[in-house]
Tab-separated table of C-alpha atoms in Angstrom:
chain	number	residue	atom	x	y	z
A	1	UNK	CA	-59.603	64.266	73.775
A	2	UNK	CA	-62.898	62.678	74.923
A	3	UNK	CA	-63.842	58.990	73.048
A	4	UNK	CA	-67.032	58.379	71.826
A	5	UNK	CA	-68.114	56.428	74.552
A	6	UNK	CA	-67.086	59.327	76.883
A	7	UNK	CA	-69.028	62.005	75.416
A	8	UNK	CA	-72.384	59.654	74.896
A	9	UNK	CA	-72.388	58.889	78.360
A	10	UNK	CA	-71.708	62.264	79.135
A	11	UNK	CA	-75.159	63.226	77.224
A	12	UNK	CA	-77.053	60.933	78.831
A	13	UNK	CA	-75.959	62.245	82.136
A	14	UNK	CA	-77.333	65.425	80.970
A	15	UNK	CA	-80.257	64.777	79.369
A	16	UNK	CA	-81.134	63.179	82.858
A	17	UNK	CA	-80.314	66.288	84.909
A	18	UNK	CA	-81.518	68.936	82.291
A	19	UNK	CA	-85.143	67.676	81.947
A	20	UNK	CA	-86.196	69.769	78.951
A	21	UNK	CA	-85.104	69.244	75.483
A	22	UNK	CA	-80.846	69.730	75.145
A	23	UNK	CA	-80.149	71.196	72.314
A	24	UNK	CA	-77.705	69.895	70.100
A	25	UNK	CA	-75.258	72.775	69.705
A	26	UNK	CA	-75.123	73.323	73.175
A	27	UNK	CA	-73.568	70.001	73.926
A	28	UNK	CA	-71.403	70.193	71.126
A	29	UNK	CA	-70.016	73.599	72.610
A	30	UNK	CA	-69.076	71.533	75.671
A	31	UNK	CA	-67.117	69.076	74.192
A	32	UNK	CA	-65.812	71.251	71.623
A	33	UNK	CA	-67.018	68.809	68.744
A	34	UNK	CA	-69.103	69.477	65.615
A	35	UNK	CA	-72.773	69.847	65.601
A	36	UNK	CA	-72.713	67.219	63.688
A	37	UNK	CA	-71.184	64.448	65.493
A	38	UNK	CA	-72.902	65.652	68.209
A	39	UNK	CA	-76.056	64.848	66.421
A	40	UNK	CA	-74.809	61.607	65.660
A	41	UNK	CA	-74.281	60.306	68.921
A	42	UNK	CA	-77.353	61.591	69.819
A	43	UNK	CA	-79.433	59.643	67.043
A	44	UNK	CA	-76.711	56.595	68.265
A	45	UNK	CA	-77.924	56.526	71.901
A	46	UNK	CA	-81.470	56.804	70.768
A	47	UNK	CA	-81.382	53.598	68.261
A	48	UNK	CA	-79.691	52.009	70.670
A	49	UNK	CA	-82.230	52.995	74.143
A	50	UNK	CA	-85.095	51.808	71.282
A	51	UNK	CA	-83.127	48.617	70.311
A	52	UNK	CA	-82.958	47.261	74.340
A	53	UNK	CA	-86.499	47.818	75.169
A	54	UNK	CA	-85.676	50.557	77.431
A	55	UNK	CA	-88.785	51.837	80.064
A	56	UNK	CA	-86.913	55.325	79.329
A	57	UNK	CA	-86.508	56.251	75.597
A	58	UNK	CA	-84.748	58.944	73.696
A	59	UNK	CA	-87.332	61.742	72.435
A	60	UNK	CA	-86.081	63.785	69.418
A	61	UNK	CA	-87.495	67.928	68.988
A	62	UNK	CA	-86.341	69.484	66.010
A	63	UNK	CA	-82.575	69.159	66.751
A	64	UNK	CA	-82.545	68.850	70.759
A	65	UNK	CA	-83.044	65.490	72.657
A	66	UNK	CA	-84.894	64.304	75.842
A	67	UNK	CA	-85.472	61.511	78.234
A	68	UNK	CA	-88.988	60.161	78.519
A	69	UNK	CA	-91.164	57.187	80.138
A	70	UNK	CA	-92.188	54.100	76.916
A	71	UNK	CA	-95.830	54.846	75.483
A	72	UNK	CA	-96.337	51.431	76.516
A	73	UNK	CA	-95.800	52.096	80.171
A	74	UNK	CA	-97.934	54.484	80.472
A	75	UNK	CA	-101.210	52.739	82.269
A	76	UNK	CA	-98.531	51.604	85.392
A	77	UNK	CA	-97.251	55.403	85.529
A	78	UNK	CA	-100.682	56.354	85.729
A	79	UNK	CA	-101.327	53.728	88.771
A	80	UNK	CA	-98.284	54.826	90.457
A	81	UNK	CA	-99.196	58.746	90.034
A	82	UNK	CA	-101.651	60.943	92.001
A	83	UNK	CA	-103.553	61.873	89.114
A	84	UNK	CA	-102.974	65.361	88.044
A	85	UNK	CA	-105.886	67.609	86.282
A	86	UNK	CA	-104.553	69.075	83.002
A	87	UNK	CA	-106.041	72.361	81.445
A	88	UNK	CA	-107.199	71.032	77.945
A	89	UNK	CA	-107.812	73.962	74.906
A	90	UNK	CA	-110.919	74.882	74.067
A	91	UNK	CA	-112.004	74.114	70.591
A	92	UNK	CA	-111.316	77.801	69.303
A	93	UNK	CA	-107.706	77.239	70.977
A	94	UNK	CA	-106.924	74.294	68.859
A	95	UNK	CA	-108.533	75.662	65.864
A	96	UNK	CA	-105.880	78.718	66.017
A	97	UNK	CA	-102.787	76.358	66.647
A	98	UNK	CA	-104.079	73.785	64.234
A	99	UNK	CA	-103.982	77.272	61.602
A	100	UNK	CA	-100.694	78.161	62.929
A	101	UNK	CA	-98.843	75.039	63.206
A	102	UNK	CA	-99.839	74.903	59.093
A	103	UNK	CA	-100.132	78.053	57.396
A	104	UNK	CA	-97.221	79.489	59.445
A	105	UNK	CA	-95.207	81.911	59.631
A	106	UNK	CA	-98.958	83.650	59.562
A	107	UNK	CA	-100.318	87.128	60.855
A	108	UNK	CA	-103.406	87.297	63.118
A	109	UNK	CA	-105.570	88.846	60.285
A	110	UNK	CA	-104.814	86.030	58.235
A	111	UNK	CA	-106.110	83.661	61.440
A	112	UNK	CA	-108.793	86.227	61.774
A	113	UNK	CA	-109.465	86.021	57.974
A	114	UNK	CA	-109.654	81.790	57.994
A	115	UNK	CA	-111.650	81.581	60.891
A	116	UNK	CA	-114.078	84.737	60.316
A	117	UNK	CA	-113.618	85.916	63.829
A	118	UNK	CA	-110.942	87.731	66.098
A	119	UNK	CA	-108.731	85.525	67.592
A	120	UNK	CA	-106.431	88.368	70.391
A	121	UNK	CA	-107.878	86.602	73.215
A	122	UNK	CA	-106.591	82.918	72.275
A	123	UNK	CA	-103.773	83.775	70.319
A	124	UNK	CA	-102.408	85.802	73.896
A	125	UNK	CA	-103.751	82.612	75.396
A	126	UNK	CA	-101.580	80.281	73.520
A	127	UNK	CA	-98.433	82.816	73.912
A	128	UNK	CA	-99.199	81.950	77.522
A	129	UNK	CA	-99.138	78.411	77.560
A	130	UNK	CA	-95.948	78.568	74.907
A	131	UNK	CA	-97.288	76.808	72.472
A	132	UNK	CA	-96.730	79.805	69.735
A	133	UNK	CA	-94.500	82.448	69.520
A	134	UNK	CA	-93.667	85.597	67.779
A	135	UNK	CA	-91.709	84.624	64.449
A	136	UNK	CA	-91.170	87.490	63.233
A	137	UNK	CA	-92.583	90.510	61.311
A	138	UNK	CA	-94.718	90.744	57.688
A	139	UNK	CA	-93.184	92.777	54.524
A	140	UNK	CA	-97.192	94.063	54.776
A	141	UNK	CA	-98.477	96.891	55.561
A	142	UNK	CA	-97.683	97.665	58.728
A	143	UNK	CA	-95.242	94.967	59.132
A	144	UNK	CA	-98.175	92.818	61.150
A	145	UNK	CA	-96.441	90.080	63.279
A	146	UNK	CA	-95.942	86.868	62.468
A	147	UNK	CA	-96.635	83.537	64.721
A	148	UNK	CA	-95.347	79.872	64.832
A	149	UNK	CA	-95.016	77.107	67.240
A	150	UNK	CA	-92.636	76.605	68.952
A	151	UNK	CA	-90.626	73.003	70.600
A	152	UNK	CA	-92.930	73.012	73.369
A	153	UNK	CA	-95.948	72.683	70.829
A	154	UNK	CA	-93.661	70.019	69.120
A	155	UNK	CA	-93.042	68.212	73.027
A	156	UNK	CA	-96.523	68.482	74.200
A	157	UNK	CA	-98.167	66.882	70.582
A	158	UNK	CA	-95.650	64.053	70.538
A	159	UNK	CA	-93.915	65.173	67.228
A	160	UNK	CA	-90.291	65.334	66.500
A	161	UNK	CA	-90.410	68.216	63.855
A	162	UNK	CA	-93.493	69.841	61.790
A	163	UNK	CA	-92.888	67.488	58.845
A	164	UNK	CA	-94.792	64.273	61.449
A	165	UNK	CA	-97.782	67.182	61.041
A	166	UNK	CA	-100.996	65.174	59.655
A	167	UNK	CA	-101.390	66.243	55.985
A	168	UNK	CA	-104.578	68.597	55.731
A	169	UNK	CA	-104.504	69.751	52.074
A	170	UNK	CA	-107.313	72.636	52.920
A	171	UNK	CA	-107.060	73.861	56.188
A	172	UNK	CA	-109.579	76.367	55.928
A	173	UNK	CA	-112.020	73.293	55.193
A	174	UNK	CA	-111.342	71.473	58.186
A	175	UNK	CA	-111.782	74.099	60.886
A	176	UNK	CA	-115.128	74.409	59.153
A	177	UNK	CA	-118.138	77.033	58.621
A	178	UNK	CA	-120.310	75.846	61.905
A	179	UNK	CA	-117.156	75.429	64.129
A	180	UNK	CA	-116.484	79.211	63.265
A	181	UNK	CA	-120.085	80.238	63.631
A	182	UNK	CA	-120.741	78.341	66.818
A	183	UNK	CA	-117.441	79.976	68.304
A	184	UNK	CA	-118.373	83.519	66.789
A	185	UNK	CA	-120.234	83.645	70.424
A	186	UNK	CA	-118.063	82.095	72.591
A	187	UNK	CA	-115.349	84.649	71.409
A	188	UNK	CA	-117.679	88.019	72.243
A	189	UNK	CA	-118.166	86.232	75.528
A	190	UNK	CA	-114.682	85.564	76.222
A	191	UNK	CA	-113.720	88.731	75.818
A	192	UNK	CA	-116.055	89.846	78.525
A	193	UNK	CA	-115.603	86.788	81.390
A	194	UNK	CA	-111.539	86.899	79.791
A	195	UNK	CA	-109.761	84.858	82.583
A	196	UNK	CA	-113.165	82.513	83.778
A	197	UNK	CA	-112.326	80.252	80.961
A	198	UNK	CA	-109.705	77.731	79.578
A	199	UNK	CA	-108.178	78.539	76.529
């Protein structure tokens, strides 16, 4: 039977060569232990990378761990690195995810509904980038589908799980009547020029 020690440096053997997220169950498969101790050597090596200062830290998503660079070291990683552009969303594009990531599980005539416009064109966009997936369907009429984020929303916003989400008691409120109006045009035009733009 593996110790402790065994199987912790075993994970962080594999969080290096995995990249992405490892999920929790998946190393507990592997070493035939229970999700739970598998958890708990997880949340072990991650106290203790965060303890020694580490320039690599352990980042929790939902219940799957990865290896990634200190906050704090970011301006020399920058230095070091060719800078890279990176495709920002549009406002309309976080408007959408800011209504998913809250109100979800959530239909697109609900988004439609809360931001007064249609929303296909970003909501495909955003299945795209795999920031939002497809959830599930709605007891409605016509069983409409339902949308959520997913762990690569959670990776690429810096959160662990949707519980670090900012608390927004009125969602519809903060989108806002003149953001919707404003992008009531950029929408219609989007759906003409449809791949000239940046979601």
């Amino acid at each position: 039977m593996n110790s402790k020690k065994t199987i912790k440096s075993a994970f962080e053997s594999m969080m290096f060569v995995w990249g992405q997220p490892l999920d929790v169950k998946t190393c507990a498969d592997i070493f035939n232990i229970s999700k739970e101790d598998a958890m708990s050597y997880f949340l072990e090596l991650q106290e203790e990378y965060e303890q020694e200062g580490r320039g690599i830290v352990i980042r929790r998503v939902n219940r799957s761990f990865q290896f990634v660079t200190r906050p704090e070291n970011e301006e020399y990683i920058e230095r070091l690195c060719t800078p890279v552009k990176v495709k920002k969303l549009t406002q309309s594009a976080l408007e959408v995810l800011a209504i998913i990531a809250y109100k979800q599980p959530v239909t697109k005539g609900e988004i439609d509904s809360i931001r007064g416009v249609k929303c296909d064109r970003v909501i495909e966009g955003l299945m795209k980038k795999e920031l939002i997936c497809v959830k599930g369907k709605s007891e409605g009429i016509g069983r409409p589908l339902l949308y959520g984020t997913t762990d690569k929303f959670l990776k690429n916003f810096g959160f662990s799980s949707l519980k670090e989400l900012p608390e927004i008691e009125d969602i519809e409120g903060a989108i806002g009547e003149d953001s919707v109006e404003d992008d009531a045009e950029q929408i219609s035009m989007e759906e003409v020029e449809y791949g000239k733009r940046e979601i």
